[in-house]
PDB file of C-alpha atoms in Angstrom:
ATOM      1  CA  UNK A   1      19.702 102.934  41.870  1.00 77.00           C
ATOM      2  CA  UNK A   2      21.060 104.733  45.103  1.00 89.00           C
ATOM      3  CA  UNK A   3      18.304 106.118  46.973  1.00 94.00           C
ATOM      4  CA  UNK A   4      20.795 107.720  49.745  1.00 95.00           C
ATOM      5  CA  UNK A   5      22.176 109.385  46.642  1.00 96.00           C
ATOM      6  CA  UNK A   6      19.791 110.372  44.806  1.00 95.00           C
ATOM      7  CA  UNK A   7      17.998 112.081  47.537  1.00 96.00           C
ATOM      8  CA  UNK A   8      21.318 113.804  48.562  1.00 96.00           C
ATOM      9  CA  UNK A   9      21.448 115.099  44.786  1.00 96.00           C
ATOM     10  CA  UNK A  10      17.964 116.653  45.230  1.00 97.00           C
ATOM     11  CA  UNK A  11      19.160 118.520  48.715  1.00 97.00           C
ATOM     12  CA  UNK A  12      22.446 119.657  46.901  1.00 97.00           C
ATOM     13  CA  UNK A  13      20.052 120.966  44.150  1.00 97.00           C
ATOM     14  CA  UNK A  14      17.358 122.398  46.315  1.00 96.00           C
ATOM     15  CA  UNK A  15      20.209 124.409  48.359  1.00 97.00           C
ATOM     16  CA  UNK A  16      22.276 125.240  45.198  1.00 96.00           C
ATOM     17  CA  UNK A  17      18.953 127.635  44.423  1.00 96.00           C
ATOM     18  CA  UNK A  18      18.428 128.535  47.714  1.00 97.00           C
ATOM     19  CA  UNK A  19      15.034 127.458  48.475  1.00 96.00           C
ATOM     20  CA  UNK A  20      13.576 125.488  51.273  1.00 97.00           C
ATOM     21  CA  UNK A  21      11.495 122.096  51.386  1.00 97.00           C
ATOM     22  CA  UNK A  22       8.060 124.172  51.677  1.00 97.00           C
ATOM     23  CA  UNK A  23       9.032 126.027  48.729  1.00 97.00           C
ATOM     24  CA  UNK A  24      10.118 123.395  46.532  1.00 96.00           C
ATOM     25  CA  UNK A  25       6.969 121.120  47.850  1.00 96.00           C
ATOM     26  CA  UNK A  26       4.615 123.730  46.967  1.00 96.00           C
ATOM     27  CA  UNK A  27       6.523 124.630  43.697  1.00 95.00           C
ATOM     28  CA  UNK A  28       5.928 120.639  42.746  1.00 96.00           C
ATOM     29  CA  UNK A  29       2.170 120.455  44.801  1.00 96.00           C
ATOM     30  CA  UNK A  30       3.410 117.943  47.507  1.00 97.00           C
ATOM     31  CA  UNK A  31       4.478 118.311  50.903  1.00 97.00           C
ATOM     32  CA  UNK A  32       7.574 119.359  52.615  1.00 96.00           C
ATOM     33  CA  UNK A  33       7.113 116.027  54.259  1.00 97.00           C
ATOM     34  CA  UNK A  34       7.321 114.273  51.111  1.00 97.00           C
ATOM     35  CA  UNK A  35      10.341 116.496  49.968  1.00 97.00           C
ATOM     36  CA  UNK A  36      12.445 115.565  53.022  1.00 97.00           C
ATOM     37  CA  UNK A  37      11.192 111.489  52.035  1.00 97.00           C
ATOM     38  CA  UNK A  38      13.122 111.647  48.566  1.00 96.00           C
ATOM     39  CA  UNK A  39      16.194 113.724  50.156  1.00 96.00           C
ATOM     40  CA  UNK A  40      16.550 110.994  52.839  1.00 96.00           C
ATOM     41  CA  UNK A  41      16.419 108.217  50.559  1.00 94.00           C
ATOM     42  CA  UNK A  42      13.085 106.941  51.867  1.00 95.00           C
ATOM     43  CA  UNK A  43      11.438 106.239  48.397  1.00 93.00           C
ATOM     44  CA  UNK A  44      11.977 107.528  45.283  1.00 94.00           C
ATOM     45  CA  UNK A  45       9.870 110.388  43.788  1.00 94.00           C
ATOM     46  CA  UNK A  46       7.405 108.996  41.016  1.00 94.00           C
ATOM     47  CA  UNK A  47       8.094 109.503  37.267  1.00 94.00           C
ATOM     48  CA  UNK A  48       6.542 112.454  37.197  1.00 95.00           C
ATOM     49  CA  UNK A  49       7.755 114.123  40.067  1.00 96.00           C
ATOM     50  CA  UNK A  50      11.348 113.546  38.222  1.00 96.00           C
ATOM     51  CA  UNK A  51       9.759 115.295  35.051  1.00 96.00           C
ATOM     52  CA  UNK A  52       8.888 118.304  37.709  1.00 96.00           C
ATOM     53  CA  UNK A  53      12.346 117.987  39.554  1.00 96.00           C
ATOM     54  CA  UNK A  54      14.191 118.177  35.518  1.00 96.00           C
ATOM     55  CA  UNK A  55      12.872 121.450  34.911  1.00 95.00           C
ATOM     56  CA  UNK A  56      13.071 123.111  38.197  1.00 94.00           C
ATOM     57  CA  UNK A  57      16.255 122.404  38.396  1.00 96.00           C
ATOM     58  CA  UNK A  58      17.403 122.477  34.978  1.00 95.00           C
ATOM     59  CA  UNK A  59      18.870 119.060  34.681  1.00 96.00           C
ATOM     60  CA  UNK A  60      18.332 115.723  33.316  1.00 96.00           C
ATOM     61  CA  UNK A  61      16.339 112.912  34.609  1.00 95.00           C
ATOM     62  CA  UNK A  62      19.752 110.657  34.093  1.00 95.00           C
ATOM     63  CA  UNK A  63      21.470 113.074  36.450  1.00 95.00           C
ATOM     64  CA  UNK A  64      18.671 112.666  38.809  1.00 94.00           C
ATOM     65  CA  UNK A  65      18.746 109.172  38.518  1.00 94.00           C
ATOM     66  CA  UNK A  66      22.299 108.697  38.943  1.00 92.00           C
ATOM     67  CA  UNK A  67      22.631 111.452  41.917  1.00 90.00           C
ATOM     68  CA  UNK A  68      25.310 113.524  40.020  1.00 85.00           C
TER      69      UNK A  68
END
């Protein structure tokens, strides 16, 4: 698993819908802080965060996982 690449996957996605790390952080109920952890690559987000990420963004966990 590519960190770097998964968290670049997550900014593409967050952009894509036009909506900043606040909003997505307090879409999810973490902080923009931690948002700009996972798009950096600095640890992954839990598996329930990826359940959370799925929806919002209408894709798979897989795709999450594998950064495309």
């Amino acid at each position: 698993m590519d960190l770097i690449k998964i968290g670049k996957f997550i900014s593409e996605l967050r952009r894509e819908n036009k909506i900043t790390q606040e909003e997505l952080g307090e879409k999810l109920g973490v902080t923009n802080k931690t948002i700009s952890r996972w798009e950096n690559g600095i640890y992954l987000p839990s598996v329930e965060m990826l359940q959370l990420l799925s929806n919002a963004f209408s894709v798979s966990i897989n795709e999450l996982l594998c950064g495309e």
